[in-house]
Coordinates of C-alpha atoms (C1' of nucleotides) in Angstrom, one line a residue:
Chain A
M1 CA 0.0 0.0 0.0
Q2 CA 1.5 3.3 -1.2
R3 CA 1.8 6.1 1.3
T4 CA 0.4 9.3 0.1
P5 CA 3.3 11.8 -0.1
L6 CA 3.3 14.5 2.6
D7 CA 2.6 17.9 1.3
D8 CA 1.8 21.3 2.8
S9 CA -1.8 20.7 3.5
L10 CA -1.0 19.4 7.0
K11 CA 0.9 22.6 7.8
V12 CA -0.6 24.7 10.6
T13 CA -1.1 28.3 9.4
R14 CA -0.7 31.1 11.8
N15 CA -1.9 34.2 10.3
Q16 CA -3.0 36.3 13.2
P17 CA -2.6 39.8 11.9
T18 CA -0.5 42.1 14.1
L19 CA -2.1 45.3 15.5
R20 CA -0.1 47.4 13.2
E21 CA -1.4 45.4 10.2
M22 CA -5.0 46.1 11.4
V23 CA -4.2 49.7 12.0
L24 CA -2.7 50.0 8.5
D25 CA -5.9 48.5 7.0
K26 CA -8.1 50.8 9.0
L27 CA -6.2 53.9 8.1
R28 CA -6.0 53.0 4.4
Q29 CA -9.7 52.3 4.4
A30 CA -10.5 55.6 6.1
I31 CA -8.5 57.5 3.5
M32 CA -10.0 55.6 0.6
S33 CA -13.6 56.1 1.9
F34 CA -13.0 59.8 2.6
Q35 CA -13.4 59.6 6.4
L36 CA -9.9 61.1 6.2
L37 CA -9.4 63.7 3.6
P38 CA -6.3 65.0 1.9
G39 CA -4.7 67.6 4.2
D40 CA -6.2 66.1 7.4
R41 CA -3.6 66.0 10.2
L42 CA -2.9 62.5 11.6
V43 CA -2.2 63.3 15.2
E44 CA -0.8 60.2 16.7
R45 CA -2.4 60.5 20.1
D46 CA -5.8 61.1 18.5
L47 CA -5.4 58.1 16.4
C48 CA -4.4 56.0 19.4
D49 CA -7.6 57.1 21.2
K50 CA -9.8 56.3 18.2
L51 CA -8.1 53.0 17.4
G52 CA -7.5 51.8 20.9
V53 CA -3.8 51.0 20.4
S54 CA -0.5 52.4 21.4
R55 CA 1.6 54.9 19.5
T56 CA 4.0 52.2 18.3
S57 CA 1.3 50.5 16.2
V58 CA 0.1 53.8 14.8
R59 CA 3.6 55.1 14.0
E60 CA 4.6 52.0 12.2
A61 CA 1.4 52.0 10.2
L62 CA 2.1 55.6 9.3
R63 CA 5.5 54.7 8.1
H64 CA 4.1 52.2 5.8
L65 CA 1.5 54.7 4.4
E66 CA 4.3 57.2 3.9
A67 CA 6.1 54.7 1.7
E68 CA 2.9 54.2 -0.3
G69 CA 2.4 57.9 -0.8
L70 CA -0.9 58.2 0.9
V71 CA 0.6 60.0 3.9
E72 CA 3.2 62.8 4.1
S73 CA 5.2 64.2 6.9
E74 CA 7.1 67.4 6.7
S75 CA 9.7 68.1 9.3
S76 CA 8.2 69.6 12.4
R77 CA 4.6 69.4 11.0
G78 CA 3.6 65.9 11.8
P79 CA 1.9 63.5 9.4
R80 CA -1.1 64.3 7.3
V81 CA -3.1 62.7 4.6
A82 CA -1.1 63.5 1.4
V83 CA -2.4 66.3 -0.8
I84 CA -1.6 65.6 -4.4
T85 CA 0.3 68.2 -6.3
L86 CA -0.7 69.0 -9.9
E87 CA 2.7 67.7 -11.1
D88 CA 2.3 64.4 -9.3
A89 CA -1.3 64.0 -10.5
R90 CA -0.2 64.3 -14.1
D91 CA 2.8 61.9 -13.5
I92 CA 0.4 59.4 -11.9
Y93 CA -2.1 59.6 -14.8
E94 CA 0.8 59.2 -17.4
L95 CA 2.0 56.2 -15.5
R96 CA -1.5 54.7 -15.2
C97 CA -1.9 55.1 -18.9
V98 CA 1.1 53.0 -19.6
L99 CA 0.5 50.4 -16.9
E100 CA -3.2 50.0 -17.2
S101 CA -3.1 49.7 -21.0
M102 CA -0.4 47.1 -20.5
V103 CA -2.5 45.2 -17.9
V104 CA -5.6 45.3 -20.2
Q105 CA -3.5 44.1 -23.1
L106 CA -2.1 41.2 -21.0
F107 CA -5.5 40.3 -19.6
T108 CA -6.9 40.1 -23.2
Q109 CA -4.0 37.9 -24.2
K110 CA -3.7 35.7 -21.2
A111 CA -7.0 35.4 -19.2
T112 CA -8.3 31.9 -18.8
R113 CA -11.9 31.2 -19.8
Q114 CA -12.7 31.3 -16.1
Q115 CA -11.1 34.6 -15.5
M116 CA -12.8 36.0 -18.5
A117 CA -16.1 34.7 -17.1
E118 CA -15.3 36.4 -13.7
F119 CA -14.4 39.6 -15.7
D120 CA -17.8 39.5 -17.5
H121 CA -19.5 39.0 -14.1
A122 CA -17.6 41.9 -12.5
W123 CA -18.5 44.1 -15.4
E124 CA -22.3 43.2 -14.9
I125 CA -22.0 44.0 -11.3
L126 CA -20.3 47.3 -12.0
K127 CA -23.0 48.3 -14.5
A128 CA -25.7 47.5 -12.0
A129 CA -23.9 49.5 -9.3
L130 CA -23.5 52.5 -11.7
R131 CA -27.3 52.3 -12.4
S132 CA -28.1 52.2 -8.7
G133 CA -26.0 55.3 -8.0
D134 CA -25.0 53.8 -4.6
T135 CA -21.5 55.2 -4.0
V136 CA -20.4 52.4 -1.7
A137 CA -21.6 49.8 -4.1
I138 CA -19.8 51.6 -7.0
V139 CA -16.5 51.9 -5.1
N140 CA -16.6 48.1 -4.2
A141 CA -17.6 47.1 -7.7
V142 CA -14.8 49.2 -9.3
S143 CA -12.3 47.7 -6.9
D144 CA -13.5 44.1 -7.8
F145 CA -13.5 44.9 -11.5
Y146 CA -9.8 46.0 -11.4
G147 CA -8.9 43.2 -9.1
V148 CA -10.1 40.6 -11.7
L149 CA -8.2 42.5 -14.4
Y150 CA -5.0 42.5 -12.4
E151 CA -5.3 38.9 -11.5
G152 CA -5.8 37.8 -15.1
A153 CA -3.1 39.9 -16.4
G154 CA -0.6 37.7 -14.6
N155 CA 1.6 40.4 -13.2
R156 CA 1.1 40.8 -9.5
I157 CA 3.6 43.6 -9.1
A158 CA 1.8 45.7 -11.8
G159 CA -1.4 45.1 -9.9
Q160 CA 0.1 46.3 -6.6
F161 CA 1.6 49.5 -8.3
L162 CA -1.7 50.3 -10.0
S163 CA -3.6 49.9 -6.8
Q164 CA -1.2 52.3 -5.1
L165 CA -1.5 54.8 -8.0
Q166 CA -5.3 54.6 -8.0
A167 CA -5.4 55.1 -4.2
R168 CA -3.3 58.3 -4.7
V169 CA -5.7 59.8 -7.1
N170 CA -8.8 58.5 -5.5
Y171 CA -9.9 61.8 -4.0
L172 CA -9.1 63.7 -7.1
R173 CA -11.2 61.4 -9.2
A174 CA -14.1 61.5 -6.8
T175 CA -14.1 65.3 -6.5
S176 CA -13.5 66.6 -10.0
V177 CA -16.8 68.1 -10.8
S178 CA -16.2 67.5 -14.5
Q179 CA -15.7 63.8 -13.7
K180 CA -19.4 63.7 -12.9
E181 CA -20.2 65.4 -16.2
R182 CA -18.1 62.9 -17.9
Y183 CA -20.1 60.0 -16.6
V184 CA -21.8 59.0 -19.9
D185 CA -18.6 59.3 -21.9
S186 CA -16.7 57.4 -19.3
F187 CA -19.2 54.6 -19.4
K188 CA -18.9 54.5 -23.2
E189 CA -15.2 54.4 -23.1
M190 CA -15.2 51.5 -20.6
T191 CA -17.7 49.6 -22.6
K192 CA -15.3 50.0 -25.6
I193 CA -12.5 48.5 -23.5
V194 CA -14.7 45.6 -22.2
D195 CA -15.9 44.8 -25.8
A196 CA -12.3 44.7 -27.1
I197 CA -11.3 42.5 -24.2
Q198 CA -14.2 40.1 -24.8
A199 CA -13.4 40.1 -28.5
R200 CA -9.8 39.0 -27.5
N201 CA -8.3 42.0 -29.3
P202 CA -5.3 43.2 -27.4
E203 CA -4.4 46.1 -29.7
A204 CA -8.0 47.4 -29.6
A205 CA -8.2 46.9 -25.8
H206 CA -4.9 48.6 -25.3
E207 CA -6.0 51.6 -27.5
A208 CA -9.4 51.9 -25.9
C209 CA -7.7 52.0 -22.5
V210 CA -5.2 54.6 -23.6
E211 CA -8.1 56.8 -24.9
H212 CA -10.1 56.3 -21.8
I213 CA -7.3 57.4 -19.5
K214 CA -6.2 60.3 -21.7
A215 CA -9.8 61.6 -21.5
A216 CA -10.1 61.0 -17.8
S217 CA -6.7 62.6 -17.2
K218 CA -7.6 65.7 -19.3
V219 CA -10.7 66.4 -17.2
A220 CA -9.1 65.6 -13.7
L221 CA -5.9 67.6 -14.4
A222 CA -7.9 70.5 -15.9
A223 CA -10.0 70.7 -12.7
L224 CA -6.9 70.5 -10.5
A225 CA -5.0 73.1 -12.6
E226 CA -7.9 75.4 -12.4
K227 CA -8.2 75.0 -8.6
Q228 CA -4.4 75.6 -8.2
G229 CA -4.2 78.4 -10.7
K230 CA -1.5 76.7 -12.8
A231 CA -1.1 75.2 -16.2
V232 CA -0.2 71.6 -16.7
D233 CA 1.2 69.5 -19.6
P234 CA -1.0 66.8 -21.0
I235 CA 0.2 63.3 -20.3
T236 CA 2.2 61.4 -23.0
P237 CA 0.5 58.2 -23.8
P238 CA 2.4 55.0 -24.7
L239 CA 3.4 54.5 -28.3
N240 CA 0.8 52.5 -30.0
P241 CA 0.7 50.5 -33.2
A242 CA -2.6 51.9 -34.3
Q243 CA -1.1 55.4 -34.0
S244 CA 1.7 54.7 -36.4
L245 CA -0.5 53.1 -38.9
R246 CA -2.6 56.2 -39.2
Chain B
M1 CA 10.6 102.5 -6.3
Q2 CA 8.8 99.2 -6.7
R3 CA 9.2 96.7 -3.9
T4 CA 10.5 93.2 -4.9
P5 CA 7.7 90.7 -4.2
L6 CA 8.2 88.5 -1.3
D7 CA 8.9 84.8 -2.2
D8 CA 10.0 81.7 -0.5
S9 CA 13.7 82.6 -0.6
L10 CA 13.5 84.1 2.9
K11 CA 12.0 81.0 4.4
V12 CA 14.2 79.2 6.9
T13 CA 14.7 75.6 6.0
R14 CA 14.9 72.9 8.6
N15 CA 15.9 69.6 7.2
Q16 CA 17.6 67.7 10.0
P17 CA 16.9 64.2 9.2
T18 CA 15.4 62.0 11.9
L19 CA 17.2 59.0 13.1
R20 CA 14.7 56.7 11.4
E21 CA 15.4 58.4 8.0
M22 CA 19.2 57.8 8.5
V23 CA 18.6 54.2 9.5
L24 CA 16.4 53.8 6.4
D25 CA 19.2 55.1 4.2
K26 CA 21.8 53.0 5.9
L27 CA 19.8 49.8 5.6
R28 CA 18.8 50.5 2.0
Q29 CA 22.4 51.2 1.2
A30 CA 23.6 48.0 2.9
I31 CA 21.2 46.0 0.9
M32 CA 22.1 47.6 -2.3
S33 CA 25.8 47.1 -1.8
F34 CA 25.4 43.5 -0.7
Q35 CA 26.5 44.0 2.9
L36 CA 23.1 42.5 3.5
L37 CA 22.1 39.7 1.2
P38 CA 18.6 38.3 0.4
G39 CA 17.6 35.9 3.0
D40 CA 19.7 37.6 5.8
R41 CA 17.7 37.9 8.9
L42 CA 17.4 41.5 10.2
V43 CA 17.4 40.9 14.0
E44 CA 16.2 44.2 15.5
R45 CA 18.5 44.1 18.5
D46 CA 21.5 43.3 16.3
L47 CA 20.7 46.3 14.2
C48 CA 20.3 48.5 17.2
D49 CA 23.8 47.5 18.3
K50 CA 25.3 48.1 14.9
L51 CA 23.5 51.4 14.2
G52 CA 23.6 52.7 17.7
V53 CA 19.9 53.5 17.9
S54 CA 16.8 52.2 19.7
R55 CA 14.4 49.6 18.4
T56 CA 11.8 52.3 17.6
S57 CA 14.0 53.8 14.8
V58 CA 15.0 50.4 13.5
R59 CA 11.4 49.1 13.4
E60 CA 10.0 52.2 11.7
A61 CA 12.8 51.9 9.0
L62 CA 11.9 48.2 8.6
R63 CA 8.3 49.0 8.0
H64 CA 9.3 51.5 5.3
L65 CA 11.5 48.9 3.6
E66 CA 8.7 46.3 3.8
A67 CA 6.4 48.7 1.9
E68 CA 9.2 49.0 -0.7
G69 CA 9.5 45.3 -1.1
L70 CA 13.2 45.1 0.0
V71 CA 12.4 43.4 3.3
E72 CA 9.8 40.8 4.1
S73 CA 8.4 39.5 7.4
E74 CA 6.6 36.3 7.8
S75 CA 4.6 35.7 10.9
S76 CA 6.7 34.4 13.8
R77 CA 9.8 34.5 11.7
G78 CA 11.0 38.1 12.0
P79 CA 12.1 40.3 9.2
R80 CA 14.7 39.5 6.6
V81 CA 16.1 40.9 3.3
A82 CA 13.6 39.9 0.7
V83 CA 14.3 36.8 -1.4
I84 CA 12.8 37.4 -4.9
T85 CA 10.6 34.7 -6.3
L86 CA 10.9 33.6 -9.9
E87 CA 7.3 34.9 -10.5
D88 CA 8.1 38.3 -9.0
A89 CA 11.3 38.6 -10.9
R90 CA 9.6 38.1 -14.2
D91 CA 6.8 40.5 -13.2
I92 CA 9.3 43.1 -12.4
Y93 CA 11.2 42.7 -15.6
E94 CA 7.9 42.9 -17.5
L95 CA 7.1 46.1 -15.6
R96 CA 10.6 47.5 -16.1
C97 CA 10.3 46.9 -19.9
V98 CA 7.1 49.0 -20.1
L99 CA 8.3 51.7 -17.7
E100 CA 11.9 52.1 -18.7
S101 CA 11.0 52.2 -22.4
M102 CA 8.4 54.9 -21.6
V103 CA 11.0 56.9 -19.6
V104 CA 13.6 56.6 -22.4
Q105 CA 11.0 57.7 -24.9
L106 CA 9.9 60.6 -22.8
F107 CA 13.5 61.7 -22.2
T108 CA 14.2 61.6 -25.9
Q109 CA 11.2 63.8 -26.6
K110 CA 11.5 66.2 -23.7
A111 CA 15.0 66.5 -22.4
T112 CA 16.4 70.1 -22.5
R113 CA 19.7 70.6 -24.1
Q114 CA 21.3 70.8 -20.7
Q115 CA 19.7 67.5 -19.6
M116 CA 20.9 65.9 -22.8
A117 CA 24.4 67.3 -22.1
E118 CA 24.2 65.8 -18.6
F119 CA 23.1 62.5 -20.1
D120 CA 26.0 62.5 -22.5
H121 CA 28.3 63.2 -19.6
A122 CA 26.8 60.5 -17.4
W123 CA 27.2 58.0 -20.3
E124 CA 30.9 58.9 -20.7
I125 CA 31.4 58.4 -17.0
L126 CA 29.6 55.1 -17.1
K127 CA 31.8 53.9 -20.1
A128 CA 34.9 54.8 -18.2
A129 CA 33.7 53.0 -15.1
L130 CA 32.9 49.9 -17.1
R131 CA 36.4 50.0 -18.6
S132 CA 37.9 50.3 -15.1
G133 CA 36.0 47.3 -13.8
D134 CA 35.7 49.0 -10.4
T135 CA 32.4 47.7 -9.0
V136 CA 31.7 50.7 -6.8
A137 CA 32.4 53.2 -9.6
I138 CA 30.1 51.2 -11.9
V139 CA 27.3 51.0 -9.4
N140 CA 27.5 54.8 -8.8
A141 CA 27.8 55.6 -12.5
V142 CA 24.7 53.4 -13.3
S143 CA 22.8 55.1 -10.6
D144 CA 23.7 58.6 -11.9
F145 CA 22.9 57.5 -15.5
Y146 CA 19.4 56.5 -14.6
G147 CA 19.0 59.5 -12.3
V148 CA 19.6 61.8 -15.2
L149 CA 17.3 59.8 -17.4
Y150 CA 14.5 59.9 -14.9
E151 CA 15.0 63.6 -14.3
G152 CA 14.8 64.4 -17.9
A153 CA 11.8 62.3 -18.6
G154 CA 9.7 64.6 -16.5
N155 CA 7.9 61.9 -14.5
R156 CA 9.0 61.9 -11.0
I157 CA 6.7 59.1 -9.9
A158 CA 7.9 56.8 -12.7
G159 CA 11.5 57.5 -11.6
Q160 CA 10.5 56.4 -8.0
F161 CA 8.9 53.3 -9.1
L162 CA 11.7 52.3 -11.4
S163 CA 14.2 52.9 -8.7
Q164 CA 12.3 50.5 -6.4
L165 CA 12.0 47.9 -9.1
Q166 CA 15.7 48.0 -9.9
A167 CA 16.5 47.8 -6.2
R168 CA 14.4 44.6 -5.9
V169 CA 16.3 42.9 -8.7
N170 CA 19.7 44.4 -7.9
Y171 CA 21.0 41.1 -6.4
L172 CA 19.6 39.0 -9.2
R173 CA 21.2 41.2 -11.8
A174 CA 24.6 41.2 -9.9
T175 CA 24.7 37.5 -9.4
S176 CA 23.4 35.9 -12.6
V177 CA 26.6 34.3 -14.0
S178 CA 25.3 34.7 -17.4
Q179 CA 24.9 38.4 -16.9
K180 CA 28.6 38.7 -16.9
E181 CA 28.8 36.8 -20.1
R182 CA 26.3 39.2 -21.5
Y183 CA 28.6 42.1 -20.8
V184 CA 29.6 42.8 -24.4
D185 CA 26.0 42.4 -25.7
S186 CA 24.7 44.5 -22.9
F187 CA 27.1 47.3 -23.7
K188 CA 26.2 47.2 -27.4
E189 CA 22.5 47.3 -26.5
M190 CA 23.0 50.3 -24.2
T191 CA 25.0 52.0 -26.9
K192 CA 22.1 51.6 -29.3
I193 CA 19.7 53.3 -26.7
V194 CA 22.1 56.1 -26.2
D195 CA 22.6 56.6 -29.9
A196 CA 18.8 56.7 -30.5
I197 CA 18.4 59.2 -27.7
Q198 CA 21.1 61.4 -29.0
A199 CA 19.5 61.2 -32.4
R200 CA 16.3 62.4 -30.8
N201 CA 14.4 59.4 -32.2
P202 CA 11.8 58.3 -29.6
E203 CA 10.6 55.3 -31.5
A204 CA 14.1 53.9 -31.9
A205 CA 15.1 54.6 -28.4
H206 CA 11.9 52.9 -27.1
E207 CA 12.5 49.9 -29.3
A208 CA 16.2 49.6 -28.3
C209 CA 15.3 49.8 -24.7
V210 CA 12.6 47.1 -25.1
E211 CA 15.2 44.8 -26.8
H212 CA 17.7 45.5 -24.1
I213 CA 15.4 44.6 -21.3
K214 CA 14.0 41.6 -23.1
A215 CA 17.6 40.2 -23.5
A216 CA 18.6 41.1 -19.9
S217 CA 15.4 39.5 -18.6
K218 CA 15.8 36.3 -20.6
V219 CA 19.3 35.7 -19.1
A220 CA 18.4 36.7 -15.5
L221 CA 15.1 34.7 -15.5
A222 CA 16.8 31.7 -17.0
A223 CA 19.5 31.7 -14.4
L224 CA 16.9 32.0 -11.6
A225 CA 14.6 29.4 -13.1
E226 CA 17.5 27.0 -13.3
K227 CA 18.5 27.7 -9.7
Q228 CA 15.0 27.1 -8.5
G229 CA 14.3 24.1 -10.8
K230 CA 11.3 25.7 -12.4
A231 CA 10.1 27.1 -15.7
V232 CA 9.1 30.7 -16.3
D233 CA 7.1 32.5 -19.0
P234 CA 9.0 35.1 -20.9
I235 CA 8.0 38.7 -20.3
T236 CA 5.5 40.3 -22.7
P237 CA 7.0 43.5 -24.0
P238 CA 4.9 46.6 -24.6
L239 CA 3.2 46.9 -28.0
N240 CA 5.5 48.8 -30.3
P241 CA 4.9 50.5 -33.7
A242 CA 8.1 49.0 -35.2
Q243 CA 6.7 45.5 -34.3
S244 CA 3.5 46.0 -36.2
L245 CA 5.3 47.3 -39.3
R246 CA 7.2 44.2 -39.6
Chain C
dT1 C1' -7.0 97.2 19.0
dT2 C1' -2.6 95.5 17.8
dC3 C1' 1.8 93.9 18.8
dT4 C1' 5.2 91.7 21.8
dG5 C1' 6.7 88.7 25.3
dT6 C1' 5.8 84.9 28.2
dA7 C1' 3.5 80.7 29.8
dT8 C1' 1.4 76.6 28.7
dT9 C1' 0.0 72.9 26.0
dA10 C1' 0.6 69.8 22.2
dT11 C1' 3.1 66.6 19.7
dG12 C1' 6.7 63.9 17.4
dG13 C1' 11.2 61.7 18.3
dT14 C1' 13.4 58.4 20.8
dA15 C1' 14.4 55.1 24.4
dT16 C1' 13.2 51.4 27.3
dA17 C1' 10.3 47.9 29.9
dC18 C1' 7.7 43.9 29.8
dC19 C1' 5.6 39.8 27.9
dA20 C1' 4.4 35.8 25.2
dA21 C1' 5.8 32.8 21.7
dT22 C1' 9.4 30.5 19.5
dA23 C1' 13.9 28.6 19.0
dT24 C1' 17.8 26.6 20.9
dA25 C1' 20.5 24.3 24.5
dA26 C1' 20.8 21.2 28.2
dT27 C1' 19.4 17.2 30.7
dT28 C1' 17.2 12.9 31.3
dT29 C1' 15.5 8.5 29.7
dA30 C1' 15.5 4.4 27.0
Chain D
dT1 C1' 24.0 6.9 21.5
dA2 C1' 19.7 8.7 20.2
dA3 C1' 15.3 10.4 21.4
dA4 C1' 12.4 12.8 24.4
dT5 C1' 11.7 16.2 27.8
dT6 C1' 12.8 20.3 30.2
dA7 C1' 15.1 24.6 30.8
dT8 C1' 16.8 28.7 29.0
dA9 C1' 17.6 32.3 25.7
dT10 C1' 16.1 35.0 22.0
dT11 C1' 13.1 38.0 19.7
dG12 C1' 9.1 40.5 17.9
dG13 C1' 4.8 42.7 19.6
dT14 C1' 3.1 46.3 22.1
dA15 C1' 2.9 49.7 25.7
dT16 C1' 4.5 53.7 28.1
dA17 C1' 7.9 57.2 29.7
dC18 C1' 10.5 61.2 28.9
dC19 C1' 12.2 65.1 26.4
dA20 C1' 12.7 68.9 23.2
dT21 C1' 10.6 71.7 20.1
dA22 C1' 6.9 74.0 18.1
dA23 C1' 2.3 75.7 18.4
dT24 C1' -1.1 78.1 20.8
dA25 C1' -3.0 80.8 24.5
dC26 C1' -2.7 84.6 27.4
dA27 C1' -1.3 88.9 29.5
dG28 C1' 0.5 93.4 29.2
dA29 C1' 2.2 97.4 26.8
dA30 C1' 1.9 100.8 23.2

DNA sequence: TTCTGTATTATGGTATACCAATATAATTTA
DNA sequence: TAAATTATATTGGTATACCATAATACAGAA
């Protein structure tokens, strides 16, 4: 009688999160859901009181958020939720353009049938959430939608970076008045991306994504530029085969 | 007589770095220069002794390095210098391909004459360092070379991300035996990039960069795959106009 | 009422204590 | 001698103390 080989399934997992990990999640969530807004001071003792932990856990979580760009500290001013500059916003959109179009292209090329089915499903849920107008539902649906995309693109590091970039412009996207006016166009652009993905056309998906982010960045950066009384260069999208054939 | 408008030039700067910032720099430098190798445990009390600071500063620096991906902690195992997995290595090369080619393209399109002069100078210094064979000089020259590129590309966030990605594969690049055998090819490829940049040809610079990173990744990933007894997918480079004209 | 000086409070930086869990070393047993 | 058991040391998690500096509040003078 052959013994079944030992594998990892017997291994005891021990995944009790530390207090600082829980604090990190809570703070990130509070920033993403606008309980904490850009510019808000993050006074350590206040956070200790609210979260019921010591300054050690709070400080270590703040260090992590600083590395992610969601929190900033200036010398002698204490930490605060990062306020995005116009320059950084345009840099982030430029980067997203290149990264997101790559992820969309990779997903189109590589997604398994199951991942494509999950993608279709996430898209349906997102459409329903957009129809409902429920902000919490939309935020969750968008997050799931991108999560499926990142998973199927087969590049975990790109997914991580894109999540960080999106987190940093989360407030800007939510508050650009013209973003709301773009709602119909935005929906059309996303539909174009989804159609190209479903048609397994990486070039078309890539281009649709580039167009979408170009349009989104134009609006968001214009709003921010106006608010800050500055001009801003448009982003440079990635080189694209369709471009050169024109 | 018109008063000269007040600006920031009168403002007193106060940039004394904190202990944790100094610790962060020291640890990052130790990792980059192979005083600390992937897999090395980072025992807090040991680091306190060596650096002459308390555990608070060490722990906060470690949190930052964790967020950057240079350090990893598993539950109940304590922190250690991150060991890169084959999957993450390929994801990082795939990402670098897209980001570095974008940065090279942007630099080619946007660099001022002064930035181009600085780039030329950095390239001369790098060539001299490569001829000398002095590892420290090479590491510094490479860092300066990329620094100039990132500066001239006009996307600060891309520069930051690329620095992080390069840091994470620093050891892999330095230790792939076949990397050393690639020396001549690598030099030719970089020369091609530089020539295209100097000729102000963004498409050619983009393509040369893509080819360079494809070749570098093939070698580094093959070495790591062999070491880990695994296979790995090649990276998918960005879509490229020259590709589609072929 | 405004400005200046002083007092008080707030807060981030840094150090250290304590504990529980884990790893390692030492001892005992078969 | 090897295995099992027990003892000890190590180490990360977390809390709290203390201090110096900066910010804010308050009082007095002009």
